[in-house]
Amino acid sequence: MSVLALAGGVGGAKLANGLAAILPPGDLTIAVNTGDDFTHLGLTICPDIDSVTYALAGRNDVQRGWGVADESWSFMDALRTLGGEDWFNLGDRDLATHVLRTNLLRTASLSAVTADLAARLGIQQAIVPMSDDPVRSIIVTDRGDLAFQDYFVRYQCSPRFHAIRFEGAEQARPAAAILAAFDDPSLEAVILCPSNPILSIAPILSVPGIRERIVARSIPCIALSPFIAGQAIKGPAAKIMAELGLPITPATIAQQYEGLIDGLVIDSADGDGLRDHGPAILATDILMRDPADQQRLAQQLLSFARRLRPTGS
Ligand code: GDP
Ligand code: CA
């Protein structure tokens, strides 16, 4: 039985890593947000694909929370000395990924290049961009429309969030491996990782056909909440929800995924506050401190999904 997980970067990678540890490698497809992708200093940078890839390869930096472990910064130092644009940090090891990807993309699709880079790092699971067509997240703020990395990194999410739009989404097609995952009769669940619902999962769902296929397949779709006790574990999810006038609760997550999810995994610290017709709820410890937590949660999610599966399907 196979699983399709939708993931952004660091938060998504934690659960994806747990799923990778408990499922046979051929049974997991991870569809990753590419709305954050951009071209910087001539390089094609795919931050969320890299976060997932580094995590599954066991090369992610756990302390810093992003990028590669044992990183060095000679390139940034030299760039600064030369007066180059230095607002986006590129570690020396990380840089090798971007240079290689950019070069490989001259003759291959992002799907093929992503699979190639993952294989070079010994990863057996399918890490797949949401689309091979460019989709770019644009953040509408009180300081105007901002390219995703300007909002996220250059301005550290300080502008007030009004809305997000996904440039190119209308013309984009889901990556072939995502369509294949949906067509696989052995697909037993779709998992929405605890990634930022607005910045990371919404762009994936903006690719025409992905949401429709999740709804069309009569298999459970389960989300893991990114909130514990009124706070996001990391990143701007809580700030953005507050700026949209939404409470930082499981009910808000259920509302973001209305019509899509059958089950929601929340923290035991949270009263769910959900209406009767909301998704089924599993309350547990949802903080992933280490690989053991990641695997425990992945296992709990899959058991939950199996319990939700309609009999006979
Ligand atoms: P990014 O693309 O690197 O910003 O990361 P994602 O969008 O994939 O993930 C960010 C979200 O992950 C944040 O909203 C966090 O609250 C959530 N998150 C991070 N760590 C954990 C964790 O250990 N447990 C849960 N449930 N959520 C987490
Ligand atoms: Ca991201």
Coordinates of C-alpha atoms and ligand atoms in Angstrom, one line a residue:
M1 CA 0.0 0.0 0.0
S2 CA 1.4 3.4 -0.9
V3 CA 1.3 6.9 0.5
L4 CA 1.4 10.3 -1.1
A5 CA 2.6 13.1 1.1
L6 CA 2.4 16.8 0.3
A7 CA 5.2 18.8 1.9
G8 CA 6.8 22.2 2.1
G9 CA 10.3 22.5 3.5
V10 CA 11.5 22.0 7.0
G11 CA 8.2 21.1 8.8
G12 CA 7.1 18.9 6.0
A13 CA 10.5 17.2 5.8
K14 CA 10.2 16.1 9.4
L15 CA 7.1 14.0 8.8
A16 CA 8.3 12.9 5.4
N17 CA 11.4 11.6 7.1
G18 CA 9.3 9.6 9.6
L19 CA 7.2 8.2 6.8
A20 CA 10.3 7.2 4.9
A21 CA 11.6 5.4 7.9
I22 CA 8.5 3.2 8.3
L23 CA 7.4 2.5 4.7
P24 CA 9.1 0.4 2.0
P25 CA 10.9 3.0 -0.1
G26 CA 8.9 2.3 -3.2
D27 CA 5.6 3.0 -1.3
L28 CA 6.2 6.7 -0.6
T29 CA 5.9 9.7 -3.0
I30 CA 6.6 13.1 -1.6
A31 CA 5.1 16.0 -3.6
V32 CA 7.0 19.1 -2.7
N33 CA 6.1 22.8 -3.0
T34 CA 8.0 24.7 -5.7
G35 CA 6.2 28.1 -5.1
D36 CA 9.3 29.2 -3.2
D37 CA 11.7 28.5 -6.0
F38 CA 13.6 31.3 -7.5
T39 CA 16.6 32.3 -9.6
H40 CA 19.4 34.0 -7.6
L41 CA 22.8 34.9 -8.9
G42 CA 22.0 32.8 -12.0
L43 CA 21.2 29.7 -9.9
T44 CA 17.9 27.8 -9.8
I45 CA 17.2 27.4 -6.1
C46 CA 14.4 25.1 -4.8
P47 CA 14.4 25.6 -1.0
D48 CA 11.6 23.1 -0.2
I49 CA 12.9 20.3 -2.4
D50 CA 16.3 20.8 -0.9
S51 CA 15.0 20.7 2.7
V52 CA 13.2 17.4 2.0
T53 CA 16.2 16.0 0.2
Y54 CA 18.7 16.9 2.8
A55 CA 16.4 15.5 5.6
L56 CA 15.9 12.2 3.9
A57 CA 19.6 12.0 3.2
G58 CA 20.3 12.7 6.9
R59 CA 22.3 15.7 5.8
N60 CA 20.1 18.5 7.2
D61 CA 21.4 20.8 9.9
V62 CA 19.2 20.1 12.9
Q63 CA 20.6 23.0 15.1
R64 CA 20.2 25.8 12.5
G65 CA 16.9 24.3 11.3
W66 CA 17.7 24.6 7.6
G67 CA 20.4 23.8 5.1
V68 CA 23.2 21.2 5.2
A69 CA 25.0 20.1 8.3
D70 CA 28.7 20.8 8.7
E71 CA 28.2 23.8 6.5
S72 CA 30.9 26.4 5.8
W73 CA 30.5 30.0 4.5
S74 CA 33.5 30.9 2.4
F75 CA 31.4 31.6 -0.6
M76 CA 29.2 34.1 1.3
D77 CA 32.3 35.8 2.8
A78 CA 33.9 36.2 -0.7
L79 CA 30.6 37.3 -2.2
R80 CA 30.3 40.0 0.5
T81 CA 33.9 41.2 -0.1
L82 CA 33.0 41.6 -3.8
G83 CA 29.9 43.6 -2.9
G84 CA 27.5 40.8 -4.2
E85 CA 23.9 40.4 -3.1
D86 CA 24.2 38.8 0.3
W87 CA 20.6 38.8 1.7
F88 CA 20.1 35.1 0.8
N89 CA 22.5 32.7 2.6
L90 CA 24.2 30.1 0.4
G91 CA 26.5 27.7 2.3
D92 CA 29.4 26.2 0.5
R93 CA 28.0 22.6 0.5
D94 CA 24.5 23.8 -0.3
L95 CA 25.9 25.8 -3.2
A96 CA 27.1 22.6 -4.9
T97 CA 23.4 21.5 -5.1
H98 CA 22.3 24.7 -6.8
V99 CA 25.2 24.8 -9.3
L100 CA 24.7 21.1 -10.2
R101 CA 20.9 21.5 -10.4
T102 CA 21.1 24.7 -12.6
N103 CA 23.5 22.9 -15.0
L104 CA 21.4 19.7 -15.2
L105 CA 18.2 21.7 -15.8
R106 CA 19.6 22.8 -19.2
T107 CA 18.8 19.4 -20.6
A108 CA 16.3 17.8 -18.1
S109 CA 13.1 18.5 -16.3
L110 CA 12.9 19.6 -12.6
S111 CA 11.4 16.1 -11.9
A112 CA 14.3 14.3 -13.5
V113 CA 16.9 16.6 -11.9
T114 CA 15.3 16.3 -8.4
A115 CA 15.2 12.5 -8.8
D116 CA 18.8 12.5 -10.0
L117 CA 20.1 14.6 -7.1
A118 CA 18.2 12.5 -4.5
A119 CA 19.6 9.3 -6.0
R120 CA 23.1 10.7 -5.8
L121 CA 22.5 11.2 -2.0
G122 CA 21.3 7.6 -1.7
I123 CA 17.6 8.4 -1.3
Q124 CA 15.2 5.7 -2.6
Q125 CA 11.9 7.4 -2.0
A126 CA 10.3 9.5 -4.8
I127 CA 10.8 13.3 -4.1
V128 CA 8.8 15.0 -6.7
P129 CA 8.2 18.7 -7.5
M130 CA 4.5 19.6 -7.5
S131 CA 5.0 20.6 -11.1
D132 CA 7.7 20.8 -13.8
D133 CA 6.0 24.0 -14.9
P134 CA 7.1 27.2 -13.1
V135 CA 4.7 28.3 -10.3
R136 CA 5.8 31.3 -8.2
S137 CA 4.2 32.3 -4.9
I138 CA 3.6 36.1 -4.7
I139 CA 2.7 37.6 -1.3
V140 CA 0.3 40.5 -1.3
T141 CA 1.3 42.7 1.6
D142 CA 1.0 46.2 3.0
R143 CA 4.3 46.9 1.2
G144 CA 2.9 45.7 -2.1
D145 CA 3.3 42.4 -4.0
L146 CA 6.5 40.6 -3.0
A147 CA 8.3 37.7 -4.6
F148 CA 8.2 34.8 -2.0
Q149 CA 11.9 35.0 -1.0
D150 CA 11.8 38.8 -0.7
Y151 CA 8.9 38.4 1.7
F152 CA 10.3 35.4 3.6
V153 CA 14.1 36.0 3.7
R154 CA 14.8 39.6 2.7
Y155 CA 12.1 41.1 4.8
Q156 CA 11.9 38.3 7.3
C157 CA 8.1 38.1 7.0
S158 CA 7.7 41.5 8.6
P159 CA 5.3 43.0 6.0
R160 CA 1.6 42.4 6.9
F161 CA 0.2 39.5 4.9
H162 CA -2.9 40.2 2.9
A163 CA -3.1 37.3 0.4
I164 CA -1.0 34.9 -1.7
R165 CA -1.3 34.2 -5.4
F166 CA 0.4 31.6 -7.5
E167 CA 1.8 32.9 -10.7
G168 CA 1.8 30.3 -13.5
A169 CA -0.5 27.9 -11.6
E170 CA -3.3 28.1 -14.1
Q171 CA -1.1 26.7 -16.9
A172 CA 0.8 24.2 -14.7
R173 CA 0.3 20.5 -14.8
P174 CA 1.0 18.2 -11.8
A175 CA 4.4 16.4 -12.2
A176 CA 4.0 13.0 -13.9
A177 CA 5.0 11.0 -10.8
I178 CA 2.2 12.7 -8.8
L179 CA -0.4 11.7 -11.4
A180 CA 1.1 8.2 -11.4
A181 CA 0.7 8.1 -7.6
F182 CA -2.9 9.0 -7.9
D183 CA -3.5 6.4 -10.6
D184 CA -1.8 3.7 -8.5
P185 CA -4.6 1.4 -7.2
S186 CA -2.5 0.6 -4.1
L187 CA -2.6 4.3 -2.9
E188 CA -4.0 4.1 0.6
A189 CA -3.7 7.6 1.9
V190 CA -2.8 11.2 1.2
I191 CA -0.9 13.0 4.0
L192 CA -0.7 16.8 4.3
C193 CA 2.5 17.3 6.3
P194 CA 2.5 20.0 9.1
S195 CA 3.8 22.5 6.6
N196 CA 2.5 26.0 6.5
P197 CA -1.0 25.6 5.0
I198 CA -0.9 29.0 3.3
L199 CA 2.7 29.3 2.1
S200 CA 3.6 25.6 1.5
I201 CA 0.5 23.4 1.0
A202 CA -1.8 25.9 -0.8
P203 CA 0.7 26.3 -3.7
I204 CA 0.7 22.5 -4.2
L205 CA -3.1 22.5 -4.2
S206 CA -3.1 25.4 -6.7
V207 CA -1.8 23.2 -9.4
P208 CA -4.9 22.2 -11.3
G209 CA -5.8 18.6 -10.8
I210 CA -4.1 17.9 -7.5
R211 CA -7.0 18.9 -5.2
E212 CA -9.5 17.3 -7.6
R213 CA -7.6 14.0 -7.5
I214 CA -7.4 14.0 -3.7
V215 CA -11.1 14.5 -3.5
A216 CA -11.9 12.0 -6.3
R217 CA -9.9 9.1 -4.8
S218 CA -12.0 7.4 -2.1
I219 CA -9.0 7.1 0.3
P220 CA -8.4 9.1 3.5
C221 CA -6.6 12.4 3.4
I222 CA -5.1 13.3 6.8
A223 CA -3.4 16.5 7.9
L224 CA -1.0 17.0 10.8
S225 CA -1.5 20.4 12.5
P226 CA 1.5 22.8 12.6
F227 CA 0.1 24.5 15.7
I228 CA 0.5 23.6 19.4
A229 CA -1.3 25.6 22.1
G230 CA -1.9 28.7 20.1
Q231 CA 1.6 28.9 18.5
A232 CA 3.3 27.6 15.4
I233 CA 6.2 25.4 16.2
K234 CA 8.4 27.4 13.8
G235 CA 8.0 30.1 11.1
P236 CA 5.4 32.7 10.3
A237 CA 2.2 30.5 10.1
A238 CA 0.8 32.0 13.4
K239 CA 1.7 35.5 12.4
I240 CA 0.0 35.1 9.0
M241 CA -3.1 33.5 10.5
A242 CA -3.3 36.4 13.1
E243 CA -3.0 39.0 10.3
L244 CA -5.9 37.2 8.5
G245 CA -7.9 37.5 11.7
L246 CA -7.8 33.7 12.2
P247 CA -7.3 32.0 15.6
I248 CA -4.2 29.8 16.0
T249 CA -6.3 26.6 16.6
P250 CA -6.9 23.2 15.0
A251 CA -10.3 24.6 13.8
T252 CA -8.4 27.1 11.6
I253 CA -6.4 24.2 10.1
A254 CA -9.6 22.3 9.5
Q255 CA -11.1 25.3 7.8
Q256 CA -8.0 25.8 5.6
Y257 CA -8.4 22.2 4.4
E258 CA -12.2 22.1 4.3
G259 CA -13.6 19.7 1.8
L260 CA -10.2 18.0 1.5
I261 CA -9.3 16.2 4.7
D262 CA -11.0 13.3 6.5
G263 CA -8.8 13.4 9.5
L264 CA -6.7 15.9 11.5
V265 CA -4.0 15.1 13.9
I266 CA -3.7 17.7 16.7
D267 CA -1.7 18.1 19.9
S268 CA -3.1 16.8 23.1
A269 CA -2.6 20.3 24.5
D270 CA -5.3 21.6 22.1
G271 CA -9.0 21.3 22.7
D272 CA -10.1 20.8 19.1
G273 CA -13.0 23.3 19.1
L274 CA -14.3 21.7 16.0
R275 CA -17.9 21.4 14.9
D276 CA -19.5 18.0 14.7
H277 CA -19.2 17.8 10.9
G278 CA -15.5 18.6 10.9
P279 CA -12.8 16.0 10.3
A280 CA -12.1 13.0 12.6
I281 CA -9.6 14.0 15.2
L282 CA -6.6 12.2 16.7
A283 CA -5.0 14.0 19.6
T284 CA -1.4 13.1 20.5
D285 CA 2.1 14.7 21.0
I286 CA 2.7 16.3 17.6
L287 CA 6.1 17.9 18.4
M288 CA 8.8 16.1 16.4
R289 CA 12.0 16.6 18.4
D290 CA 14.0 13.8 16.8
P291 CA 13.7 10.9 14.4
A292 CA 12.0 8.8 17.0
D293 CA 9.2 11.3 17.2
Q294 CA 9.0 11.5 13.5
Q295 CA 8.5 7.8 13.1
R296 CA 6.0 7.5 16.0
L297 CA 3.9 10.2 14.4
A298 CA 4.2 8.7 11.0
Q299 CA 3.0 5.4 12.4
Q300 CA 0.1 7.0 14.3
L301 CA -1.0 8.9 11.2
L302 CA -1.0 5.7 9.1
S303 CA -2.9 3.8 11.7
F304 CA -5.4 6.7 11.9
A305 CA -5.8 6.7 8.1
R306 CA -6.4 2.9 8.1
R307 CA -9.1 3.3 10.7
L308 CA -10.8 6.0 8.6
R309 CA -10.7 3.9 5.4
P310 CA -14.2 3.1 4.5
T311 CA -14.8 -0.7 4.7
G312 CA -14.6 -2.4 1.4
S313 CA -12.5 0.2 -0.3
Ligands
GDP1 P1 9.4 25.7 5.3 O1 8.9 25.6 3.9 O2 10.8 25.3 5.5 O3 9.0 27.1 5.9 O4 8.6 24.7 6.2 P2 7.1 24.0 6.1 O5 6.1 24.9 5.5 O6 7.2 22.7 5.5 O7 6.9 23.9 7.6 C1 6.6 25.0 8.5 C2 5.6 24.5 9.5 O8 6.0 23.3 10.1 C3 5.4 25.6 10.6 O9 4.1 26.1 10.5 C4 5.7 24.7 11.9 O10 4.7 25.0 12.9 C5 5.5 23.3 11.4 N1 6.4 22.4 12.2 C6 7.7 22.5 12.4 N2 8.2 21.6 13.2 C7 7.1 20.8 13.6 C8 6.9 19.7 14.5 O11 7.8 19.2 15.1 N3 5.6 19.2 14.6 C9 4.5 19.8 13.9 N4 3.3 19.3 14.1 N5 4.7 20.9 13.1 C10 5.9 21.4 12.9
CA2 CA 9.3 26.8 2.0

